[in-house]
Tab-separated table of C-alpha atoms in Angstrom:
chain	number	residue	atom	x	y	z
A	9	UNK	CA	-208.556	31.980	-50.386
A	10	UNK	CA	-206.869	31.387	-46.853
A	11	UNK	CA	-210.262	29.600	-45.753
A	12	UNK	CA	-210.473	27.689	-48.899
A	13	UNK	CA	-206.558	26.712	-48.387
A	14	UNK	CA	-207.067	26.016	-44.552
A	15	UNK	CA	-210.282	23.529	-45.388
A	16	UNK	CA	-207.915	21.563	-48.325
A	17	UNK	CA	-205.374	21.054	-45.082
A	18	UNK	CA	-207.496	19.531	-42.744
A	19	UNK	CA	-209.294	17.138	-45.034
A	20	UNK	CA	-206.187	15.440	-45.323
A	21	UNK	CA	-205.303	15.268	-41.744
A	22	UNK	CA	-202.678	12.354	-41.757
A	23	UNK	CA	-200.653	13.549	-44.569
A	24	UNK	CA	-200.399	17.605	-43.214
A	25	UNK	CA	-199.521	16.440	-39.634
A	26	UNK	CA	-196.715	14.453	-40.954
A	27	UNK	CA	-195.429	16.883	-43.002
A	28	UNK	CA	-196.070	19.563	-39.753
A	29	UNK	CA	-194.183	16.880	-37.476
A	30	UNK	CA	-191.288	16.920	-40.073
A	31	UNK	CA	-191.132	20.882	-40.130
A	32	UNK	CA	-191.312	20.632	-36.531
A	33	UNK	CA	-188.657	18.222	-35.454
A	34	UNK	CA	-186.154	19.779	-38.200
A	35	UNK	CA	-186.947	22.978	-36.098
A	36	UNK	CA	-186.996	21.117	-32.929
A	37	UNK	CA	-183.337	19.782	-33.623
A	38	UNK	CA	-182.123	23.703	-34.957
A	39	UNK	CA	-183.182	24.947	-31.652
A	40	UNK	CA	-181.517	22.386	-29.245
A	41	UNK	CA	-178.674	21.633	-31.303
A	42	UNK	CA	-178.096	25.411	-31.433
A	43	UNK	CA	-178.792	26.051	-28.111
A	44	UNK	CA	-176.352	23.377	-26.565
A	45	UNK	CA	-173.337	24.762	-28.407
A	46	UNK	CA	-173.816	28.135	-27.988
A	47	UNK	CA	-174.758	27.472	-24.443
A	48	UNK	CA	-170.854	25.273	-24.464
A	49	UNK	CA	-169.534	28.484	-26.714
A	50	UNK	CA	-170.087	31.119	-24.442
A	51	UNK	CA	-168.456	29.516	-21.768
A	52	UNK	CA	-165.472	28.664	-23.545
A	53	UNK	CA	-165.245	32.217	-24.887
A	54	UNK	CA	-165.939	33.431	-21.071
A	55	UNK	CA	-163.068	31.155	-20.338
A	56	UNK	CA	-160.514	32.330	-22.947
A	57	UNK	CA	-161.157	36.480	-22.490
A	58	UNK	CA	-160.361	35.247	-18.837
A	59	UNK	CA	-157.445	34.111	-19.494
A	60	UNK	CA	-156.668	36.313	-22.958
A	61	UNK	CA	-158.730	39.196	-23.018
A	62	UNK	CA	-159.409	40.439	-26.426
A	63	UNK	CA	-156.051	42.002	-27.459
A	64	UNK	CA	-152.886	40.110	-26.087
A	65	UNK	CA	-149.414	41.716	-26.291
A	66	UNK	CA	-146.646	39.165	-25.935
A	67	UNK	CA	-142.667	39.578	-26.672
A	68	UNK	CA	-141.869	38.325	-29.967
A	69	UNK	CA	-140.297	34.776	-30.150
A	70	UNK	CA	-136.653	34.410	-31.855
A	71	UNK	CA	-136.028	31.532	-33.208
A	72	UNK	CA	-132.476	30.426	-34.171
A	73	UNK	CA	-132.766	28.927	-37.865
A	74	UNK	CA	-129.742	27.227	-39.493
A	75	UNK	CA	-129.713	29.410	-42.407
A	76	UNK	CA	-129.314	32.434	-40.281
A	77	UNK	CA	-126.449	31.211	-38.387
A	78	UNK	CA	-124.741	29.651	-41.405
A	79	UNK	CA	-124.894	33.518	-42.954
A	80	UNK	CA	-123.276	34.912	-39.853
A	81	UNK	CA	-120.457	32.187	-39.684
A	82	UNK	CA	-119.826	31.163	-43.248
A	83	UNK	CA	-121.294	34.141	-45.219
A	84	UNK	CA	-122.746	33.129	-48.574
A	85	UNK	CA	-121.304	29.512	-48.878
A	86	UNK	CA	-123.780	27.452	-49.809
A	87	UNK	CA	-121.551	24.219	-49.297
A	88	UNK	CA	-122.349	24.132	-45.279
A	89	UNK	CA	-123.900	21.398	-44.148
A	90	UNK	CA	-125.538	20.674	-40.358
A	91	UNK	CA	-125.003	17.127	-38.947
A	92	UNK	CA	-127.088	19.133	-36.038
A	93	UNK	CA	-129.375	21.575	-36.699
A	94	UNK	CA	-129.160	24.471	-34.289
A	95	UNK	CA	-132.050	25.210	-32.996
A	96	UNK	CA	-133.772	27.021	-29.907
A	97	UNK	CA	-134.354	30.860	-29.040
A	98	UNK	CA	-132.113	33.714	-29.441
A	99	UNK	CA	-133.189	35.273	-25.675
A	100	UNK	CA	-136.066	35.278	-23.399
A	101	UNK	CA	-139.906	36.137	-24.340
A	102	UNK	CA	-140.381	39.392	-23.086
A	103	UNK	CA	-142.362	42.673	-24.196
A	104	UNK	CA	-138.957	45.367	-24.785
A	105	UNK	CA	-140.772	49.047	-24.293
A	106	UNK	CA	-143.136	48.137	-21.252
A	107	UNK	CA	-143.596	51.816	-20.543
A	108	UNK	CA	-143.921	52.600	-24.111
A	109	UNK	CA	-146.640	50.105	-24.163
A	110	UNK	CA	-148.360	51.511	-21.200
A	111	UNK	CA	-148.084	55.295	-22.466
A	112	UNK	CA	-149.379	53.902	-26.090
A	113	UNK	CA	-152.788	52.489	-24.433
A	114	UNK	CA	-153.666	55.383	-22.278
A	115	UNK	CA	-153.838	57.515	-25.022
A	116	UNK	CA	-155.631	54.667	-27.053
A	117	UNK	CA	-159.654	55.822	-26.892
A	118	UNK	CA	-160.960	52.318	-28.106
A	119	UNK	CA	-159.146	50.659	-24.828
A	120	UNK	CA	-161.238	50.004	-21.623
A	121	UNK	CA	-158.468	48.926	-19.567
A	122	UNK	CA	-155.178	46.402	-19.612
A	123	UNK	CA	-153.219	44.436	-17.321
A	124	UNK	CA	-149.354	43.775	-17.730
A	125	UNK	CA	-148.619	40.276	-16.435
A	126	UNK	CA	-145.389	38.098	-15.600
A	127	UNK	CA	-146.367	34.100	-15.386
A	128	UNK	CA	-143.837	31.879	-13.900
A	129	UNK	CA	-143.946	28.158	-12.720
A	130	UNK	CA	-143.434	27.718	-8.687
A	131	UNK	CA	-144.334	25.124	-6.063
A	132	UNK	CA	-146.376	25.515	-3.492
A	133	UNK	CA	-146.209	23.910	0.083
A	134	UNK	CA	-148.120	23.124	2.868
A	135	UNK	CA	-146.722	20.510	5.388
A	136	UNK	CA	-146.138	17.974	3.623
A	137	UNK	CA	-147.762	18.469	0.729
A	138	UNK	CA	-147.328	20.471	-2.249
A	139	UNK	CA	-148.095	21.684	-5.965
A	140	UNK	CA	-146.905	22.729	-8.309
A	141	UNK	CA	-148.885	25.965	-10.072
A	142	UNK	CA	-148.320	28.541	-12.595
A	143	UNK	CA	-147.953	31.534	-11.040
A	144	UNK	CA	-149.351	34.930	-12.483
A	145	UNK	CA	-148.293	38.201	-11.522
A	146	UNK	CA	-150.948	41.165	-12.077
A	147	UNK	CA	-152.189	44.612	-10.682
A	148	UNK	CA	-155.519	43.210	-9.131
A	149	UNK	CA	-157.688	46.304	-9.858
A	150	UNK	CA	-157.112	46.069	-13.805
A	151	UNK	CA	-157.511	42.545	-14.359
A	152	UNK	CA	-160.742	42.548	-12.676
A	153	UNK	CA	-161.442	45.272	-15.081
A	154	UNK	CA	-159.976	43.021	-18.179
A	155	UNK	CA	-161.489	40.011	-17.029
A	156	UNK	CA	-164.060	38.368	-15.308
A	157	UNK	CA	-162.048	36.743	-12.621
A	158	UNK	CA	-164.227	38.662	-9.656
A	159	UNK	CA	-167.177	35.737	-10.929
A	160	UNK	CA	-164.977	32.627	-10.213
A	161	UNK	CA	-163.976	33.927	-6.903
A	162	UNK	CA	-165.361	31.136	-4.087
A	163	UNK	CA	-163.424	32.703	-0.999
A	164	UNK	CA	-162.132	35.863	-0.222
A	165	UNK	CA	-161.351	38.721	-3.165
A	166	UNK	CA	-159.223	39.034	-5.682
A	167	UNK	CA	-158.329	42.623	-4.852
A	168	UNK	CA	-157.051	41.321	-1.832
A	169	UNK	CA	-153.977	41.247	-3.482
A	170	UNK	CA	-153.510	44.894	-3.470
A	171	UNK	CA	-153.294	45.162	-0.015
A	172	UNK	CA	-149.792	45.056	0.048
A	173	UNK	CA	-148.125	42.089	1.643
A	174	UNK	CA	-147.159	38.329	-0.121
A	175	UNK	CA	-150.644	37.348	-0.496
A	176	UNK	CA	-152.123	34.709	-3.256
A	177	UNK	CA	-155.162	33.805	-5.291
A	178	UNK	CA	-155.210	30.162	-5.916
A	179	UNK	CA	-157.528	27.509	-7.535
A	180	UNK	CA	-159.691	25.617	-5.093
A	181	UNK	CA	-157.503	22.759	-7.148
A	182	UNK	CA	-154.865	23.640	-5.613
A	183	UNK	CA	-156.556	24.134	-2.139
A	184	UNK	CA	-157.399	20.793	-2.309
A	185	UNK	CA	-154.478	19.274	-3.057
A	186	UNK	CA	-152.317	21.045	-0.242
A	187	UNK	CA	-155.173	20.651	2.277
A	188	UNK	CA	-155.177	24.782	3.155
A	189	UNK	CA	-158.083	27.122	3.485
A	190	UNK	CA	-158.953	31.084	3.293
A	191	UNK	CA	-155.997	32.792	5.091
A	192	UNK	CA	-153.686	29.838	5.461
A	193	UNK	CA	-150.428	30.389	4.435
A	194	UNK	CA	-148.257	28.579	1.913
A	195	UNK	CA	-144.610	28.500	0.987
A	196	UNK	CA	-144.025	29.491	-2.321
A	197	UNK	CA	-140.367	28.391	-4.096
A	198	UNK	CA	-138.942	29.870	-7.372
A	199	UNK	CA	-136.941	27.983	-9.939
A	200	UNK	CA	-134.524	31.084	-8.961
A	201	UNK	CA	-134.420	29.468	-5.316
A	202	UNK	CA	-136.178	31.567	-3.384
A	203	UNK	CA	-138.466	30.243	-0.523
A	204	UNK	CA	-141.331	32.693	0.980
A	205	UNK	CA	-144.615	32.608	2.656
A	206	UNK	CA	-147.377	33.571	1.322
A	207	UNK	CA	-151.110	34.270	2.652
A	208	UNK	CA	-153.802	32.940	0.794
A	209	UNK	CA	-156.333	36.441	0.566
A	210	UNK	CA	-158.724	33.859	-2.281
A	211	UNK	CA	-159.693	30.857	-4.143
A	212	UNK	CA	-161.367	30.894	-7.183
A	213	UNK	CA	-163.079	28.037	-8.843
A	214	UNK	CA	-163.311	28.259	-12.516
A	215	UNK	CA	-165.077	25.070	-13.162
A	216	UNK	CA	-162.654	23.389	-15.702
A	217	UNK	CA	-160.131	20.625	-13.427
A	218	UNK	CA	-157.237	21.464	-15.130
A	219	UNK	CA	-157.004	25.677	-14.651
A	220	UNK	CA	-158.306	24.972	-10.891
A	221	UNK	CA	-155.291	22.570	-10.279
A	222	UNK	CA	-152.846	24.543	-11.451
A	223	UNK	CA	-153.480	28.344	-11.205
A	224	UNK	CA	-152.363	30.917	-8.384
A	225	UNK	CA	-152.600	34.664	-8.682
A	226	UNK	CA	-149.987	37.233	-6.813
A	227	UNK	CA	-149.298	41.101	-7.142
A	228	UNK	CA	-147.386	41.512	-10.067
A	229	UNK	CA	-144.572	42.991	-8.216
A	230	UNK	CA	-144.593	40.001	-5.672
A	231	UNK	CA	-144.188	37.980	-9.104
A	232	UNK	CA	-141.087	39.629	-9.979
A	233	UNK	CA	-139.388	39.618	-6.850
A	234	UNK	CA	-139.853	36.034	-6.901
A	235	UNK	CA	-138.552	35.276	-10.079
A	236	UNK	CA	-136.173	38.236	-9.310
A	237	UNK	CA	-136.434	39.910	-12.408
A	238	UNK	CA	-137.717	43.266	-11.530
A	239	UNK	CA	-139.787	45.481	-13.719
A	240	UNK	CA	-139.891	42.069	-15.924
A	241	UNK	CA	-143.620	41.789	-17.878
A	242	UNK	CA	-143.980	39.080	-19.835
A	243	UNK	CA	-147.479	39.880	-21.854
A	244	UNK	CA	-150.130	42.826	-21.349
A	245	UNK	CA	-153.987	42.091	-21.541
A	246	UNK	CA	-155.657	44.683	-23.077
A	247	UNK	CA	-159.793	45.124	-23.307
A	248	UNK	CA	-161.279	47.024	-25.367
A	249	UNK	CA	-164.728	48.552	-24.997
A	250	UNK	CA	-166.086	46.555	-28.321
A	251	UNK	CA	-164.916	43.540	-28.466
A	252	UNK	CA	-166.112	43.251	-32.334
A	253	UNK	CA	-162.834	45.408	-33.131
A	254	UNK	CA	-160.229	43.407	-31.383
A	255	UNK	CA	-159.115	41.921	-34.524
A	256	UNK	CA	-158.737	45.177	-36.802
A	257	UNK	CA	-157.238	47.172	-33.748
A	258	UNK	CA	-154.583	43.862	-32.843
A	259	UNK	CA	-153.449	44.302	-37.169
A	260	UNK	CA	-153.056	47.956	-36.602
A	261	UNK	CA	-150.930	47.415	-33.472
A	262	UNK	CA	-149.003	44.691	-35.414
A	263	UNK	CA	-147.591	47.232	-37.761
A	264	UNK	CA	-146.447	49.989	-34.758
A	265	UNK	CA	-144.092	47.416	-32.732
A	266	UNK	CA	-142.036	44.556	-32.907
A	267	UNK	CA	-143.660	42.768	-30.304
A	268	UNK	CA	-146.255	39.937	-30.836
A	269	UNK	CA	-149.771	41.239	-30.816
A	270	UNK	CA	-152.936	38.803	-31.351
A	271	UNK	CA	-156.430	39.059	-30.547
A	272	UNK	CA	-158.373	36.509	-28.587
A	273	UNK	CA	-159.601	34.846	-31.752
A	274	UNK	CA	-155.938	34.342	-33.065
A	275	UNK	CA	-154.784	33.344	-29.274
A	276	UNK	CA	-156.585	31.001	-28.958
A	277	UNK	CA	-157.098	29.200	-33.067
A	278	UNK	CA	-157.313	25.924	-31.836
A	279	UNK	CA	-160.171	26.467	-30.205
A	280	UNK	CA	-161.793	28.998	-32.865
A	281	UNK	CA	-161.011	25.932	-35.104
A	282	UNK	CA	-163.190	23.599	-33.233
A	283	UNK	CA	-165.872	25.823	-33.133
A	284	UNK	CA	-165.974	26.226	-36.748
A	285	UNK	CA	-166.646	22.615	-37.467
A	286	UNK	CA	-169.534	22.751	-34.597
A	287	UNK	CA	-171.144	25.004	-36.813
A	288	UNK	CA	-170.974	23.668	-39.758
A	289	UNK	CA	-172.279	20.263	-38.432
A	290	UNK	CA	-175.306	22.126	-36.458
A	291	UNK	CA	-175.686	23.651	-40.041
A	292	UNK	CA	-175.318	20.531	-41.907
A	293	UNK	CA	-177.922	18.390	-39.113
A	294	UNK	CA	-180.485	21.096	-39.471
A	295	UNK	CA	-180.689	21.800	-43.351
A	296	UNK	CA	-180.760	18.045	-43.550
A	297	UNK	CA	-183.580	17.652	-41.805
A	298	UNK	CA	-185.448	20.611	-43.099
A	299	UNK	CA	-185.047	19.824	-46.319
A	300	UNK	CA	-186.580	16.360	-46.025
A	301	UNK	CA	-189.823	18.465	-44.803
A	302	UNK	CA	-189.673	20.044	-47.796
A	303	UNK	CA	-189.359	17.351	-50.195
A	304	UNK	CA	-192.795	16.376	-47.805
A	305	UNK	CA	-194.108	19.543	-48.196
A	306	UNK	CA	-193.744	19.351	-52.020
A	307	UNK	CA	-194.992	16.187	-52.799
A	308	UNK	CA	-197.949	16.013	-50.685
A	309	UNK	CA	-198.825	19.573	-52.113
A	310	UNK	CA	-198.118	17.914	-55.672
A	311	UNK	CA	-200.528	14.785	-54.660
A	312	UNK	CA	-202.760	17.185	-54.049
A	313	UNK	CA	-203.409	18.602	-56.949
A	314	UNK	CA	-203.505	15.832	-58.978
A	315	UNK	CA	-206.472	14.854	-57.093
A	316	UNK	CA	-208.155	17.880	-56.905
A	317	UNK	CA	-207.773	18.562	-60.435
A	318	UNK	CA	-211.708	18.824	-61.267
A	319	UNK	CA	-212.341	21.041	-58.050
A	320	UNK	CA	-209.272	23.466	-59.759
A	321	UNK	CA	-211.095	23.363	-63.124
A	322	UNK	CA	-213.693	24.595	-61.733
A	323	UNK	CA	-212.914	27.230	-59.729
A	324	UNK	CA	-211.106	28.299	-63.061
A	325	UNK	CA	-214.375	28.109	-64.787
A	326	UNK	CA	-216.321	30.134	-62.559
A	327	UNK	CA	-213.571	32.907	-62.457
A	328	UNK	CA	-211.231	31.942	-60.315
A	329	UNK	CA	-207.613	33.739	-61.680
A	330	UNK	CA	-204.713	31.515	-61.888
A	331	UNK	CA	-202.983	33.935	-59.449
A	332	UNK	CA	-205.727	33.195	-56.735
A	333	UNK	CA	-205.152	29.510	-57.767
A	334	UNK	CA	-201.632	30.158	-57.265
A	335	UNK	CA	-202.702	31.607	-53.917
A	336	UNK	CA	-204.662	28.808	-52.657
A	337	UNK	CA	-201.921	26.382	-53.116
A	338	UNK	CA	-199.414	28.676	-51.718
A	339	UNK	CA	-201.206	29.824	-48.891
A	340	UNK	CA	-201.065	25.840	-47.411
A	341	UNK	CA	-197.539	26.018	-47.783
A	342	UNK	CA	-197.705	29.563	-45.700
A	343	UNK	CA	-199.635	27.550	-43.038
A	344	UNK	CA	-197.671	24.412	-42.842
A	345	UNK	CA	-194.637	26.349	-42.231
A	346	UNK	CA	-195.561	28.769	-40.138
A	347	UNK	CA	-197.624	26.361	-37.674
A	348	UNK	CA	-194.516	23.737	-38.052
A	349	UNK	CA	-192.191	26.016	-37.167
A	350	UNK	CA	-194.196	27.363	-33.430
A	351	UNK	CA	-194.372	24.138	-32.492
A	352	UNK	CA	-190.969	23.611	-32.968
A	353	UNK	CA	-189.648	26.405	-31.152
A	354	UNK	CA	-192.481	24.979	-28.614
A	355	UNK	CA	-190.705	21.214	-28.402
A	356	UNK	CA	-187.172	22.741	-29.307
A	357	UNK	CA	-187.739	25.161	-25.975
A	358	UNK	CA	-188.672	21.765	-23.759
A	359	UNK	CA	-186.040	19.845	-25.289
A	360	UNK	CA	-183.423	22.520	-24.077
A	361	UNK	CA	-185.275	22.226	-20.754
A	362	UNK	CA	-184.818	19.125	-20.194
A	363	UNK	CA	-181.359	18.344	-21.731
A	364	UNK	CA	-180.259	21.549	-18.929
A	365	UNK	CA	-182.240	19.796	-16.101
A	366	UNK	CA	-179.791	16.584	-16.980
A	367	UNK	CA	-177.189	16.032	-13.778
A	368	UNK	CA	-174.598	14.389	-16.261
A	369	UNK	CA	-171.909	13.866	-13.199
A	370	UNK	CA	-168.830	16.201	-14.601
A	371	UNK	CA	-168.451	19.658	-14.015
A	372	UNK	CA	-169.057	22.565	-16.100
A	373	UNK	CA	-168.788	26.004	-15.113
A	374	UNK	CA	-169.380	25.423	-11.722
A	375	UNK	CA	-172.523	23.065	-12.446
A	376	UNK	CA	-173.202	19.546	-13.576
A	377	UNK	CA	-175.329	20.315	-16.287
A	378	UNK	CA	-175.019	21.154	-19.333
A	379	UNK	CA	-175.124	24.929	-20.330
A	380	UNK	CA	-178.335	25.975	-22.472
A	381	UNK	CA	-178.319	29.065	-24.033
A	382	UNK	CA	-182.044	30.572	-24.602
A	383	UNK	CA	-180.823	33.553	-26.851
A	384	UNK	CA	-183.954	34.664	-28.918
A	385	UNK	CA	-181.953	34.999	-31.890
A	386	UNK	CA	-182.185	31.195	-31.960
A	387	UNK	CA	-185.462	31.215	-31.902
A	388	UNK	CA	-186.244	34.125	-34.728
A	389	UNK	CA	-183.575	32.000	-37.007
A	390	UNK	CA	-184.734	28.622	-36.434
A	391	UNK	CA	-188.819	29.867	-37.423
A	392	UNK	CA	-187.079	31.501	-40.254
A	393	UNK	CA	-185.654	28.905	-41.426
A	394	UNK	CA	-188.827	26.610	-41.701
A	395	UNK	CA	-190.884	28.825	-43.346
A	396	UNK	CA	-188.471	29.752	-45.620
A	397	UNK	CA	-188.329	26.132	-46.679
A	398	UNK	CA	-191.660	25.638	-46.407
A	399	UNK	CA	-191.867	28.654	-49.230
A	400	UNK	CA	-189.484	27.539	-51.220
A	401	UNK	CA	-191.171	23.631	-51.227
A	402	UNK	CA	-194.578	25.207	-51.746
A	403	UNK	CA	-193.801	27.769	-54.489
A	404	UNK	CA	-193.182	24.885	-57.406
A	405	UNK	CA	-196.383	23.277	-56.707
A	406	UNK	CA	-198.506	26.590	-56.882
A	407	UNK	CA	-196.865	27.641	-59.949
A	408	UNK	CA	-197.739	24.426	-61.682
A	409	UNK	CA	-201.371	24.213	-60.597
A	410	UNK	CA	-201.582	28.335	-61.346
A	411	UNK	CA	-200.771	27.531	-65.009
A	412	UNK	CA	-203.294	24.868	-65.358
A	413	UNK	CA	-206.695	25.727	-67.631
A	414	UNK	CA	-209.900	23.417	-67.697
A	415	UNK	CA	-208.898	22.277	-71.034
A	416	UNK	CA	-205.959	20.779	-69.500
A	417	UNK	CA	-207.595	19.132	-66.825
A	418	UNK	CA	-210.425	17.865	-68.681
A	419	UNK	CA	-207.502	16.399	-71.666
A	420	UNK	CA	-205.547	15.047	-69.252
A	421	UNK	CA	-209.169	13.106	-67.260
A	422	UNK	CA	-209.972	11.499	-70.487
């Protein structure tokens, strides 16, 4: 029956290559579609769990409401009005129990590593130049373990900084704009007043203009001597060693302490927001397209036996079953989806090719093209997906041609 099926497909060679070019460019579009924003989403999430890591412990922000304050002032009278709302904080962001935090994680099996932090804005000076940069205090050996700040470092190390010493980590940014190289040094003023020199030990380029022009790195004890607030953290990084549980382990943690625990996903929603509506406009693009094939698929099958009606009556009058006429229709449909979707992934695979050979002039990650990702899983779900609508388009067809007899066909004839 797959011979019989195969000959039916080639003696109508313009209408199956159509219908193989539509499979084929629906798959063609799934593949590089798919493979540009995943390419775009792994960097982004690179970038955030550089900056976030998957669990992020913060101190809880106070806000002063009205209703609050008119309680403490006028008890229950509900006859106060505000010409001003007050409004504001009640005290400073910062995590309460450090140490309790830091006993809590060692003992935690499902943590890799964490990194308390204290971020502060300063300005740095060279000459006559200068920049201003926000400033984040660390212990260099666990936030390269948290992290995958070692990558984006250009110059130098970023365990430098644990050599002891004022010594800094900055974007190359920031390099550029104060004119300084690898172990230059830099004057680095507080907000609190304080003035000091600093050695640069680094610079890292992340790829994205804004971090590099405005990101420096310093031991975290440097950092609070600085802002002179001593033993001060102001959030703690925390990896796990599967990131998959980051958001069921951050809602346990949530219900253990007062302090403000997210994971990366909830860190960072904005982005997680924008991501969502990538997907469902790949989604949308794709199914689109593919299901325009199959409406092809359908009707040319449907054509098709219309005018091979007599050659179905008799195959049905020599024996032929109506589930191996069922077959023989089906089997094309097999066929056209199966050799549709290869040379998809064929053209979708060149398409992603070219589109990362592309020098598009801005920088991404360190490159000027655009990031491809060639994950297989692509691949295996984009071949799925055409012959599953190739199945679904052929399976009508067969069943109506499988429940046709030779009376039928001769009726309907005369």
């Amino acid at each position: 029956m797959f011979f019989l099926s195969w000959r039916q497909l080639i003696s109508r060679k313009k209408q199956t290559l159509l219908i193989l070019l539509g499979i084929s460019f629906g798959t063609l579009l799934y593949v590089s579609i798919t493979g540009l924003q995943l390419g775009m989403r792994e960097y982004i999430f690179e970038q955030l769990l550089s900056n976030t890591a998957h669990i992020l412990i913060s101190g809880s922000e106070k806000d002063i409401l009205p209703e609050s304050i008119t309680e403490v002032l006028y008890g229950d009278n509900k006859n106060v009005f505000w010409r001003v709302a007050p409004a504001g904080k009640r005290d400073e962001t910062k995590i309460k129990n450090v140490q309790g935090w830091y006993q809590f994680l060692d003992k935690e099996t499902e943590v890799l590593d964490y990194s308390p932090r204290l971020s502060t804005n300063v300005l740095l000076g060279s000459g006559q130049f200068s920049a201003p940069v926000n400033l984040i205090g660390t212990l260099p050996e666990k936030h390269a373990r948290v992290s995958h700040i070692e990558k984006y470092i250009k110059q130098g190390s970023f365990l430098n900084l644990k050599s002891g010493g004022n010594s800094l980590v900055i974007g190359s940014g920031v390099a550029k704009k104060l004119g300084v190289h690898l172990n230059q040094i830099v004057n680095v003023s507080s907000r609190a007043g304080l003035s000091r020199p600093y050695k640069i030990v680094g610079i890292l380029h992340f790829g994205n203009e804004q971090i590099d022009q405005s990101i420096a790195y310093a031991h975290l004890k440097n950092v609070q001597t600085v802002t002179q607030r001593p033993g001060r953290v102001s959030e703690i990084a925390v990896a796990l060693w599967d990131v998959e549980k980051s958001n069921i382990t951050a809602n346990f943690w949530k219900n253990i302490s007062t302090d403000k625990v997210q994971d990366w996903k909830e860190a960072n929603k904005a982005f997680m927001e924008v991501i969502g509506v990538q997907d469902f406009s790949r989604y949308f693009i794709t199914w689109s397209v593919l299901l325009v094939a199959a409406f092809g698929i359908y009707n040319v099958l449907t054509i098709m036996i219309n005018q091979k009606k007599r050659e179905i009556a008799i195959l049905r009058a020599i024996g032929y079953s109506p589930a191996r006429i069922f077959q023989l229709i089906f089997y094309q449909g097999i066929v056209l989806g199966m050799v549709g979707g290869l040379l998809g992934l064929f053209l979708g695979w060149l398409m992603c090719l070219w589109i990362g050979s592309i020098n598009f002039g801005f920088e991404i990650g360190g490159s000027n093209n655009l990031l491809i990702s060639y994950d297989w899983q692509i691949y295996f779900s984009a071949f799925i997906t055409a012959n599953i609508s190739a199945l679904i388009a052929s399976f009508i067809p067969a069943w109506e041609a499988k429940n046709l007899t030779p009376m039928d066909i001769i009726r309907s004839e005369t």
